[in-house]
JSON list of C-alpha atoms in Angstrom, two decimals:
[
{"chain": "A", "resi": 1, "resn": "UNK", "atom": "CA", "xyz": [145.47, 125.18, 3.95]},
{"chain": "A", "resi": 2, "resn": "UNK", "atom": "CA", "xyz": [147.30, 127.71, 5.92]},
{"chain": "A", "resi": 3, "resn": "UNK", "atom": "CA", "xyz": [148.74, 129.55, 2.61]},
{"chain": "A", "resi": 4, "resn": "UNK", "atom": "CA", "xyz": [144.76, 129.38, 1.32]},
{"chain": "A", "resi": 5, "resn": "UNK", "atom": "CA", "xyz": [144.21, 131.36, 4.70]},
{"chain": "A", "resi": 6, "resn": "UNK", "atom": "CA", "xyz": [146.54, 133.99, 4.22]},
{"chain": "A", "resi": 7, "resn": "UNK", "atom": "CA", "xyz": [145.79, 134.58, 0.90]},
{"chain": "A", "resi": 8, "resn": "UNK", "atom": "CA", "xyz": [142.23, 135.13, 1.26]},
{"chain": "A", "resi": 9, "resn": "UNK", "atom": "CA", "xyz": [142.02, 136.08, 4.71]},
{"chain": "A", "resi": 10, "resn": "UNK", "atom": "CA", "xyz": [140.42, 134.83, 7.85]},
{"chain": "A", "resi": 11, "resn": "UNK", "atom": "CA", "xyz": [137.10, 135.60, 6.65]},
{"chain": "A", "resi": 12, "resn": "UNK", "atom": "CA", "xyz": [137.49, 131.97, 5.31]},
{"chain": "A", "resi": 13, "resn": "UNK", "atom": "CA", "xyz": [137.11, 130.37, 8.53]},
{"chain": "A", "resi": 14, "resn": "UNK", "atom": "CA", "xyz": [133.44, 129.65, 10.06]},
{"chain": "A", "resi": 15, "resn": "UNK", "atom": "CA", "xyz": [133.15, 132.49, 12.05]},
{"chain": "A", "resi": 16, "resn": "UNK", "atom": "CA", "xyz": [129.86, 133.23, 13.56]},
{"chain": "A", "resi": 17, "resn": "UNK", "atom": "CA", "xyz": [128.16, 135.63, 15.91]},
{"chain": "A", "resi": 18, "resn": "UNK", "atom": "CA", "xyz": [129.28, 134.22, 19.34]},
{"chain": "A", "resi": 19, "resn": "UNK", "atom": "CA", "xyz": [133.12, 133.62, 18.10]},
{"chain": "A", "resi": 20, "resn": "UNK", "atom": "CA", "xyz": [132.83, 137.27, 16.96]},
{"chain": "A", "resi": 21, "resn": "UNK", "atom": "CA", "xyz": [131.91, 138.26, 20.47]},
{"chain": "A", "resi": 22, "resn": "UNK", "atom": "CA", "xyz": [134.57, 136.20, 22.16]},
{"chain": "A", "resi": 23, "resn": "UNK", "atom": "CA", "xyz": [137.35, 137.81, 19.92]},
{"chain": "A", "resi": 24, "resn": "UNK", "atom": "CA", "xyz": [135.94, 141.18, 20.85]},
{"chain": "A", "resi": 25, "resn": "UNK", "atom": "CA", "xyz": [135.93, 140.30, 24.49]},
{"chain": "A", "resi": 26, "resn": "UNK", "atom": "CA", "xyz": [139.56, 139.13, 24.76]},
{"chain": "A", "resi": 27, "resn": "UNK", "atom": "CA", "xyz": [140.57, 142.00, 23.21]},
{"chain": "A", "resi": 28, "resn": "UNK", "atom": "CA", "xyz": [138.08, 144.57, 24.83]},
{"chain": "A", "resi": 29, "resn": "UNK", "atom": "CA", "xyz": [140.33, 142.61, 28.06]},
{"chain": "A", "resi": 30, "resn": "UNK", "atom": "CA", "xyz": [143.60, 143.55, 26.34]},
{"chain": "A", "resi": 31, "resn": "UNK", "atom": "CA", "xyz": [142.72, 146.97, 25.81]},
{"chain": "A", "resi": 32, "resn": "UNK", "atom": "CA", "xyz": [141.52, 147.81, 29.62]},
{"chain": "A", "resi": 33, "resn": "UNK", "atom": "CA", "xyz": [143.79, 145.71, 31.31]},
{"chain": "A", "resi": 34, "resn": "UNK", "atom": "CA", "xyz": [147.30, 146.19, 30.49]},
{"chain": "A", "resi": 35, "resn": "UNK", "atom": "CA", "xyz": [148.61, 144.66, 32.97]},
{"chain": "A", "resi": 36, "resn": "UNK", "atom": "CA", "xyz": [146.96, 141.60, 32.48]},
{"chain": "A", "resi": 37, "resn": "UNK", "atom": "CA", "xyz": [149.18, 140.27, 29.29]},
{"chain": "A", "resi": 38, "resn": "UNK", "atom": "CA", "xyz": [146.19, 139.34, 27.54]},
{"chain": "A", "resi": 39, "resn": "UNK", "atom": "CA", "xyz": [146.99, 137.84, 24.06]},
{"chain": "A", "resi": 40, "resn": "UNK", "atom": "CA", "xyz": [146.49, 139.87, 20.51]},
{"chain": "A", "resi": 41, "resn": "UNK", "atom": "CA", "xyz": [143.62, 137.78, 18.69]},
{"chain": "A", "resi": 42, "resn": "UNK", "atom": "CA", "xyz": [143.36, 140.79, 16.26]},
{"chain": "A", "resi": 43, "resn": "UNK", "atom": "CA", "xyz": [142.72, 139.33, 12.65]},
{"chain": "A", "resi": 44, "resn": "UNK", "atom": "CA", "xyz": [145.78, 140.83, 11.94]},
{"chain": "A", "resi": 45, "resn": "UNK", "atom": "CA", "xyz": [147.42, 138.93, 14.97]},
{"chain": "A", "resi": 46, "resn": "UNK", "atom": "CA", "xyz": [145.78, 135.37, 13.72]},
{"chain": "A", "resi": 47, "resn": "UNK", "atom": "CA", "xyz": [146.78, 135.53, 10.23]},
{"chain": "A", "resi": 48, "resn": "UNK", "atom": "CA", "xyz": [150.52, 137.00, 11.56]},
{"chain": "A", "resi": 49, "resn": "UNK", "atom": "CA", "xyz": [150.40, 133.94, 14.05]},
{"chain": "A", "resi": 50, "resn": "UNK", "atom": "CA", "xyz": [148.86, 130.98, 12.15]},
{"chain": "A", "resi": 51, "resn": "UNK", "atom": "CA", "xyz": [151.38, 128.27, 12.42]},
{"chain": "A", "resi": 52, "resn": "UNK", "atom": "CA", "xyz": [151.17, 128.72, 16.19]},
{"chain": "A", "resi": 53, "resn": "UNK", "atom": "CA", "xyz": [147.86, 129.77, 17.04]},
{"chain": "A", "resi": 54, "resn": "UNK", "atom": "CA", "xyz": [145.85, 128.02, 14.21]},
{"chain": "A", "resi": 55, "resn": "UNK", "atom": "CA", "xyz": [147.51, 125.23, 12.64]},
{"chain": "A", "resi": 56, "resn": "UNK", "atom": "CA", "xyz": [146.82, 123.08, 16.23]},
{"chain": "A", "resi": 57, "resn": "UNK", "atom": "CA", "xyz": [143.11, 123.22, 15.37]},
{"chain": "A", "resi": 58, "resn": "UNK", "atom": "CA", "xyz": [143.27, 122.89, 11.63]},
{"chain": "A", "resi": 59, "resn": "UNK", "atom": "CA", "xyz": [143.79, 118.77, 12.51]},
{"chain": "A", "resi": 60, "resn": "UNK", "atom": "CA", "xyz": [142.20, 117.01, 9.59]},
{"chain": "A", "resi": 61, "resn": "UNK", "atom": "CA", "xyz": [141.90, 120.10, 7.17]},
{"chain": "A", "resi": 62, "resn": "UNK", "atom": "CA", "xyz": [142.92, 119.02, 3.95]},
{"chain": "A", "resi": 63, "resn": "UNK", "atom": "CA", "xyz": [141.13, 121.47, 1.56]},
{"chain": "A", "resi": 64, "resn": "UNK", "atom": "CA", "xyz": [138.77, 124.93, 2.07]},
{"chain": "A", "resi": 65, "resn": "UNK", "atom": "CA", "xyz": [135.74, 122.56, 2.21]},
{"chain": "A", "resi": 66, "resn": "UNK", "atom": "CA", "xyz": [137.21, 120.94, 4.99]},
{"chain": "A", "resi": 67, "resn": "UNK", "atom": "CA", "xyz": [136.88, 124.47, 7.25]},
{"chain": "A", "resi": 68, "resn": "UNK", "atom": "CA", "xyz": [133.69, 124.09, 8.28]},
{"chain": "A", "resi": 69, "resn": "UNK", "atom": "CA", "xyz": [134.84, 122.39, 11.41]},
{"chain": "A", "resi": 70, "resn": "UNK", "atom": "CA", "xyz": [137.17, 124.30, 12.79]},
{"chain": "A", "resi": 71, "resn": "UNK", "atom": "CA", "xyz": [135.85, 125.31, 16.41]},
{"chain": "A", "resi": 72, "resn": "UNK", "atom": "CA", "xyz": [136.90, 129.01, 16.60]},
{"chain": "A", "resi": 73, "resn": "UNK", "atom": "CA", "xyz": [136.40, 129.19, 19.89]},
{"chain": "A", "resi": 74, "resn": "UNK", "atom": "CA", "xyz": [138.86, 126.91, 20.69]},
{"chain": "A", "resi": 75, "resn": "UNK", "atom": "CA", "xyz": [141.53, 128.61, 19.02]},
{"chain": "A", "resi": 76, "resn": "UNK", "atom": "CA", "xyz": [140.83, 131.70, 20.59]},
{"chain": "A", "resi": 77, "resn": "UNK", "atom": "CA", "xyz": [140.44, 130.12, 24.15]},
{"chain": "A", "resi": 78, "resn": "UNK", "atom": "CA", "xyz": [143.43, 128.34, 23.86]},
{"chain": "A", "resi": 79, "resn": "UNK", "atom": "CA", "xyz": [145.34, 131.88, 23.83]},
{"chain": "A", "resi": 80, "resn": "UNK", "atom": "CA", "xyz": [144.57, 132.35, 27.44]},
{"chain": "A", "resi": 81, "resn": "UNK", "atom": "CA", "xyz": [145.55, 131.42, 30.68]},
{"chain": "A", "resi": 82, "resn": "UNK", "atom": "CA", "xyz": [143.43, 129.44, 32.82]},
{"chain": "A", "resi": 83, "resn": "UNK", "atom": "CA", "xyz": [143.49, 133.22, 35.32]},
{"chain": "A", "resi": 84, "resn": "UNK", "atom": "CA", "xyz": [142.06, 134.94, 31.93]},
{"chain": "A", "resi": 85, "resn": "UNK", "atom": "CA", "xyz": [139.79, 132.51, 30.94]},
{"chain": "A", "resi": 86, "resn": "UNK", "atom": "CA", "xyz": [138.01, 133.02, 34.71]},
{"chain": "A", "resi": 87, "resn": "UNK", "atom": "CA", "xyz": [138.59, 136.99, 34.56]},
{"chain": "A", "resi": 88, "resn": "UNK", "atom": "CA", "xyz": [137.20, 137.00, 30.92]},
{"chain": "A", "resi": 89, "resn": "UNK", "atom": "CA", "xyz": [134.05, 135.19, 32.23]},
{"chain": "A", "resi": 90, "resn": "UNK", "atom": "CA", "xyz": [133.66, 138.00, 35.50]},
{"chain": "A", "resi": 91, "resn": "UNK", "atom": "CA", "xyz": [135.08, 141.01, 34.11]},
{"chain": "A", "resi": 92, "resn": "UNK", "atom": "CA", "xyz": [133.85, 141.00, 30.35]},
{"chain": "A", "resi": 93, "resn": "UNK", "atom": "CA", "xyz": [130.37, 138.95, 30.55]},
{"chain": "A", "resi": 94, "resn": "UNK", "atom": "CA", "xyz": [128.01, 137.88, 27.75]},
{"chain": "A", "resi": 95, "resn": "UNK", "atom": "CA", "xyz": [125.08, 139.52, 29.17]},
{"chain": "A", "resi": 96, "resn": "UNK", "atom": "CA", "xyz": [124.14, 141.52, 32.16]},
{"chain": "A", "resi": 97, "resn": "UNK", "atom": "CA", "xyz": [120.87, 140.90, 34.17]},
{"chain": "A", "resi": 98, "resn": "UNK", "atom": "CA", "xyz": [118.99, 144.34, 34.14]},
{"chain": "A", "resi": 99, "resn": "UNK", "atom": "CA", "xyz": [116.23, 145.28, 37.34]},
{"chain": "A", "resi": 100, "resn": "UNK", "atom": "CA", "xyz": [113.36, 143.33, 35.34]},
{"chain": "A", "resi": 101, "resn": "UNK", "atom": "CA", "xyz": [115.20, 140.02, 36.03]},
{"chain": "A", "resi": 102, "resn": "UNK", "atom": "CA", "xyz": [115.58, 139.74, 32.12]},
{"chain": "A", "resi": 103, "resn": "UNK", "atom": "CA", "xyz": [119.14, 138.64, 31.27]},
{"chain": "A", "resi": 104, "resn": "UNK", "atom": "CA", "xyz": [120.20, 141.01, 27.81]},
{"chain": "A", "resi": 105, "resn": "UNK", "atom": "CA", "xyz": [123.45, 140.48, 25.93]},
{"chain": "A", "resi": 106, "resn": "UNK", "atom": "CA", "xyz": [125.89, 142.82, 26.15]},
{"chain": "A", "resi": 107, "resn": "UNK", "atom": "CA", "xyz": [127.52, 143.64, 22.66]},
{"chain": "A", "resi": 108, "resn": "UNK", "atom": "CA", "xyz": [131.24, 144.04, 22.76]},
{"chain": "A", "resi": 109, "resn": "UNK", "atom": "CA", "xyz": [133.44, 145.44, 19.69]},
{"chain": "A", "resi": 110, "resn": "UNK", "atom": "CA", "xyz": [131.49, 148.83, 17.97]},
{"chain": "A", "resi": 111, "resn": "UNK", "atom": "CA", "xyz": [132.61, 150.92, 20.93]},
{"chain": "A", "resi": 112, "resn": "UNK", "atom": "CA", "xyz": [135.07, 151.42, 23.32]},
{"chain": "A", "resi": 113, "resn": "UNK", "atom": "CA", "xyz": [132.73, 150.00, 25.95]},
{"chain": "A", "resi": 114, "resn": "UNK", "atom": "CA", "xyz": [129.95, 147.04, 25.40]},
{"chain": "A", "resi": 115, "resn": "UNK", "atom": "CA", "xyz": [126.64, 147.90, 24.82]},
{"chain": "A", "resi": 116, "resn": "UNK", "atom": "CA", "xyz": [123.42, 147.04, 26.41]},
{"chain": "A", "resi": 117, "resn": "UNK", "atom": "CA", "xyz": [120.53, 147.81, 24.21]},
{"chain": "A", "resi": 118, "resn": "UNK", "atom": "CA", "xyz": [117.41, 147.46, 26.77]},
{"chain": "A", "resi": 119, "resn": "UNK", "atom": "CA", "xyz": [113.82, 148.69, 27.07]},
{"chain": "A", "resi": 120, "resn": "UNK", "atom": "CA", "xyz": [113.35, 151.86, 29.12]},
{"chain": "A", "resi": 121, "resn": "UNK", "atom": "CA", "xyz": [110.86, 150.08, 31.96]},
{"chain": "A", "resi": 122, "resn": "UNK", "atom": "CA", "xyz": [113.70, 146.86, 32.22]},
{"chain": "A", "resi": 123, "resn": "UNK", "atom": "CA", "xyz": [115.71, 149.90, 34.00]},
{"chain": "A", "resi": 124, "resn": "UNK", "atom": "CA", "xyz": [113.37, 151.28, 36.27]},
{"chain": "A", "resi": 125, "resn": "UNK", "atom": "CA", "xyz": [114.87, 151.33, 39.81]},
{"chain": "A", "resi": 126, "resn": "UNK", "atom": "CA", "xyz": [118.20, 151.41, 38.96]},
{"chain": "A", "resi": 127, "resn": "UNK", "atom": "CA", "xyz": [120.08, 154.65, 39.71]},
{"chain": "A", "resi": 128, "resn": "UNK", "atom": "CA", "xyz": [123.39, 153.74, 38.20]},
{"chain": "A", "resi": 129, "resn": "UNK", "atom": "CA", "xyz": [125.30, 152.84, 35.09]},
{"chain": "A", "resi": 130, "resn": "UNK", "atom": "CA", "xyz": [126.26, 149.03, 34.82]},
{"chain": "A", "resi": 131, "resn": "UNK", "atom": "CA", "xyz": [129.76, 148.15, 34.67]},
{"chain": "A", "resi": 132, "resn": "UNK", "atom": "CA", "xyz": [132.16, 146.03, 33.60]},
{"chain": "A", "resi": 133, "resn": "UNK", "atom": "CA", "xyz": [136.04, 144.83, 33.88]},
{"chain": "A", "resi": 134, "resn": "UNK", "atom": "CA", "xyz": [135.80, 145.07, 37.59]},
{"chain": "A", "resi": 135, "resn": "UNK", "atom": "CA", "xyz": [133.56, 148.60, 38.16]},
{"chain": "A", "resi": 136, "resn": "UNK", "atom": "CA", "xyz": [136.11, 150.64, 35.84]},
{"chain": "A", "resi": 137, "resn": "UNK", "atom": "CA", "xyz": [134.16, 150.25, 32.73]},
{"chain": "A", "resi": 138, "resn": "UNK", "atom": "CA", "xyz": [130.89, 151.72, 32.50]},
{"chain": "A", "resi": 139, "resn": "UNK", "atom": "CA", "xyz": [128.22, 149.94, 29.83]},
{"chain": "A", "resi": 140, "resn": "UNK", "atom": "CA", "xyz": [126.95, 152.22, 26.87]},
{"chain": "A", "resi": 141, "resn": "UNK", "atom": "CA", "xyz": [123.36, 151.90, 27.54]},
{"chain": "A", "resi": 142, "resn": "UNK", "atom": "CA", "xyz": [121.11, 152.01, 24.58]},
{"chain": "A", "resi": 143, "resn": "UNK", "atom": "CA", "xyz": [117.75, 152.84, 25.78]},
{"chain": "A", "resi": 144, "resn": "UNK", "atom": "CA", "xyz": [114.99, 151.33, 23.64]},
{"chain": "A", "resi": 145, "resn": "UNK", "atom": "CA", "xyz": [111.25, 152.34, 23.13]},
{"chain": "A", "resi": 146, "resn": "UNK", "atom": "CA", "xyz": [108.79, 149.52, 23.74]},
{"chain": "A", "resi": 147, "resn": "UNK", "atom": "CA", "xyz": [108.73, 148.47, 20.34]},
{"chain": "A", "resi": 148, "resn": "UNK", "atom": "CA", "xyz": [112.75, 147.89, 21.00]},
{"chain": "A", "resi": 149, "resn": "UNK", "atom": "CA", "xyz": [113.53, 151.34, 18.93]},
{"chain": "A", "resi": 150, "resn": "UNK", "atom": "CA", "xyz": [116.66, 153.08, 20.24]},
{"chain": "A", "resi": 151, "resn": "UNK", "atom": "CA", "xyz": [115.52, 156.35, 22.11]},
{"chain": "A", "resi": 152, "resn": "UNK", "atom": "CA", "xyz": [118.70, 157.22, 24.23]},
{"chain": "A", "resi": 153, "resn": "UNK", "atom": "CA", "xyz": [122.45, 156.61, 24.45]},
{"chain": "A", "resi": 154, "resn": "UNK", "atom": "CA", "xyz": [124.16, 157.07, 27.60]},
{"chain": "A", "resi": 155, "resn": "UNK", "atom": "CA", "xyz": [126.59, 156.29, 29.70]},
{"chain": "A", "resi": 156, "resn": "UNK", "atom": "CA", "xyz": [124.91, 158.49, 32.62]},
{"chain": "A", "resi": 157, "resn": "UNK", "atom": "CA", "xyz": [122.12, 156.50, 33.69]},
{"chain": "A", "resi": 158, "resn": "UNK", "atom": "CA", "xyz": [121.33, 158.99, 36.95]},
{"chain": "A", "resi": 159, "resn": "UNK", "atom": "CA", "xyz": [122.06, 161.86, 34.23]},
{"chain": "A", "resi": 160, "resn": "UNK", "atom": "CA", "xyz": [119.45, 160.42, 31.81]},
{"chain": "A", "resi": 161, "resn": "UNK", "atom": "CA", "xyz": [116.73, 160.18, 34.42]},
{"chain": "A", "resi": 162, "resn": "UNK", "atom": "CA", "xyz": [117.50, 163.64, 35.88]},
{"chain": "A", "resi": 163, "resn": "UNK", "atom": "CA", "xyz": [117.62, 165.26, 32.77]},
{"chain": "A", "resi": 164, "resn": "UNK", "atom": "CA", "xyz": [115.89, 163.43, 29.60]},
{"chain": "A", "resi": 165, "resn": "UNK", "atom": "CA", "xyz": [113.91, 160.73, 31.40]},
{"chain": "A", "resi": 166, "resn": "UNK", "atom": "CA", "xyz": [110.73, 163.63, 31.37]},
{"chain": "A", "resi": 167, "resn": "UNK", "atom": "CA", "xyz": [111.35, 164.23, 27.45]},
{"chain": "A", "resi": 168, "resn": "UNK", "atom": "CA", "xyz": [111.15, 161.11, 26.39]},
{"chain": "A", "resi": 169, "resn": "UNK", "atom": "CA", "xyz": [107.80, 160.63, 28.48]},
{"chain": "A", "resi": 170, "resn": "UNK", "atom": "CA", "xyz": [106.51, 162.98, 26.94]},
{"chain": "A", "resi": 171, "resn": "UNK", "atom": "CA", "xyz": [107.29, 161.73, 23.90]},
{"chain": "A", "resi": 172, "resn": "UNK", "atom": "CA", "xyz": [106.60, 158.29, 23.97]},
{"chain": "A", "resi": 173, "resn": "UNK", "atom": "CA", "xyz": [103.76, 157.74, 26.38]},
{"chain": "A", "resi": 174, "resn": "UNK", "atom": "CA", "xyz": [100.73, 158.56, 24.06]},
{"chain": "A", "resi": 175, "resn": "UNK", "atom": "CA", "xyz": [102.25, 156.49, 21.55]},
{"chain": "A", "resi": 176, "resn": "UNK", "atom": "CA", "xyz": [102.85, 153.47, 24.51]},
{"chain": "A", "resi": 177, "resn": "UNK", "atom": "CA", "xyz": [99.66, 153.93, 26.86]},
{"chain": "A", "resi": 178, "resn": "UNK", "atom": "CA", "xyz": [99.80, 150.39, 27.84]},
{"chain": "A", "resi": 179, "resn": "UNK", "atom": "CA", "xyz": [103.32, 150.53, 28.98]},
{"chain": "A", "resi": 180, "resn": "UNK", "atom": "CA", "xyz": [104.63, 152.31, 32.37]},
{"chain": "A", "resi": 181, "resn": "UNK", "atom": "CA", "xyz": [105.80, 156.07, 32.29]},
{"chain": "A", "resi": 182, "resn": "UNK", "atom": "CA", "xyz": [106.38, 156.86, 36.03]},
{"chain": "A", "resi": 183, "resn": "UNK", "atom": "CA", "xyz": [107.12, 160.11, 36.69]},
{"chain": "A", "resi": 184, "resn": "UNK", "atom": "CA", "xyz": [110.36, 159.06, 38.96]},
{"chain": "A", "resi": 185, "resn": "UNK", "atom": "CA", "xyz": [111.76, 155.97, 37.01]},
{"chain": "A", "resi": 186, "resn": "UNK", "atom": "CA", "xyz": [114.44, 155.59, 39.87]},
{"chain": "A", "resi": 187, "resn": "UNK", "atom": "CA", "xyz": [111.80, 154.39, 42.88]},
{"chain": "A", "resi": 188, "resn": "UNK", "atom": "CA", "xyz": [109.40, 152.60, 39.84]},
{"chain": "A", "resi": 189, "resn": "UNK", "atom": "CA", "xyz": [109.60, 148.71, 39.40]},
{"chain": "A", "resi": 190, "resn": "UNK", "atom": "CA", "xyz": [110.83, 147.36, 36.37]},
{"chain": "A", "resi": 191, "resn": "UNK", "atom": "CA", "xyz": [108.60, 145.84, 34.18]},
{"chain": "A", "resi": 192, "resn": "UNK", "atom": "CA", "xyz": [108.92, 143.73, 31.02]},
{"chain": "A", "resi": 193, "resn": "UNK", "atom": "CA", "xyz": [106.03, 144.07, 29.25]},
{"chain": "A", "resi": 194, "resn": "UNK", "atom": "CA", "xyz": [102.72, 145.97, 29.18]},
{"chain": "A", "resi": 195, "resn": "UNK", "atom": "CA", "xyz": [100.82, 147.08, 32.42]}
]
């Protein structure tokens, strides 16, 4: 089974969107904290390393058909230390809860930085950019229109309301009458859906 896997690569294995995102947060980890010996669960890395770091979960595996029960997760899991698996879960979260009380997923592995992709009024009242890995990281925030469009990409929130914020007001609220378009977004309440 193994050989089958390096010959046709680890595309293969049942990988789905959440594995995907775990991968990309261990090694989002690796990549901002150095220090922190965080193991390479690269493709490359997996399919370098499978007699140690898959063969323990193949168990059973016979044939291909056989894949389909392979927990991912546990193989990439199983790379860490108990200390990572705690500072993966604080430092590199799954989703950040934005002013509105709605909890959005944060989307690790396009950019250098995960990206929250939230409406405009979720935001209002907050003045700075989320972070993550312990403050050092700011989020790419991908500001959507009502109708969950992408409008802005920042990393500045306090820029974006100082300097675009009246822009895209203009813009957008005769298209989106029924939804909020303070004039100062930073002392507005967030709101999740129409007026």
């Amino acid at each position: 089974v193994l050989d089958g896997i390096r010959k046709e690569g680890l595309e293969c294995l049942p990988w789905n969107t959440a594995t995907r995102q775990l991968q990309a947060r261990i090694l989002f980890m690796r990549a901002v904290d150095p220090r922190g010996d965080w193991p390479d669960v690269s493709d490359a890395a997996l399919l370098r390393n499978a007699d140690t770091m898959l063969a323990p979960f193949l168990g059973q595996v016979r044939r291909r058909s056989d894949l389909g029960d392979t927990a991912l997760d546990h193989v990439l899991t199983a790379q860490l230390a108990w200390r990572q698996r705690r500072a993966l879960d604080d430092q590199a979260p799954t989703h950040y809860v934005v002013p509105s009380g709605a909890r959005i997923r944060l989307e690790y592995g396009t950019q250098d930085a995960p990206v929250l992709a939230v409406r405009i009024q979720e935001l209002f009242g907050l003045t700075t950019t989320p972070t993550v890995a312990g403050g050092r990281v700011p989020v790419i925030v991908q500001l959507l229109s009502p109708a969950r469009r992408p409008v802005q990409v920042t990393r500045d929130l306090a820029g974006f309301w100082r300097t675009t914020y009246a822009h895209v007001r203009k813009e957008l609220r005769g298209r989106y009458p029924k939804h909020a378009w303070p004039e100062d977004p930073t002392t507005a309440t967030p709101q999740r859906g129409v007026r």
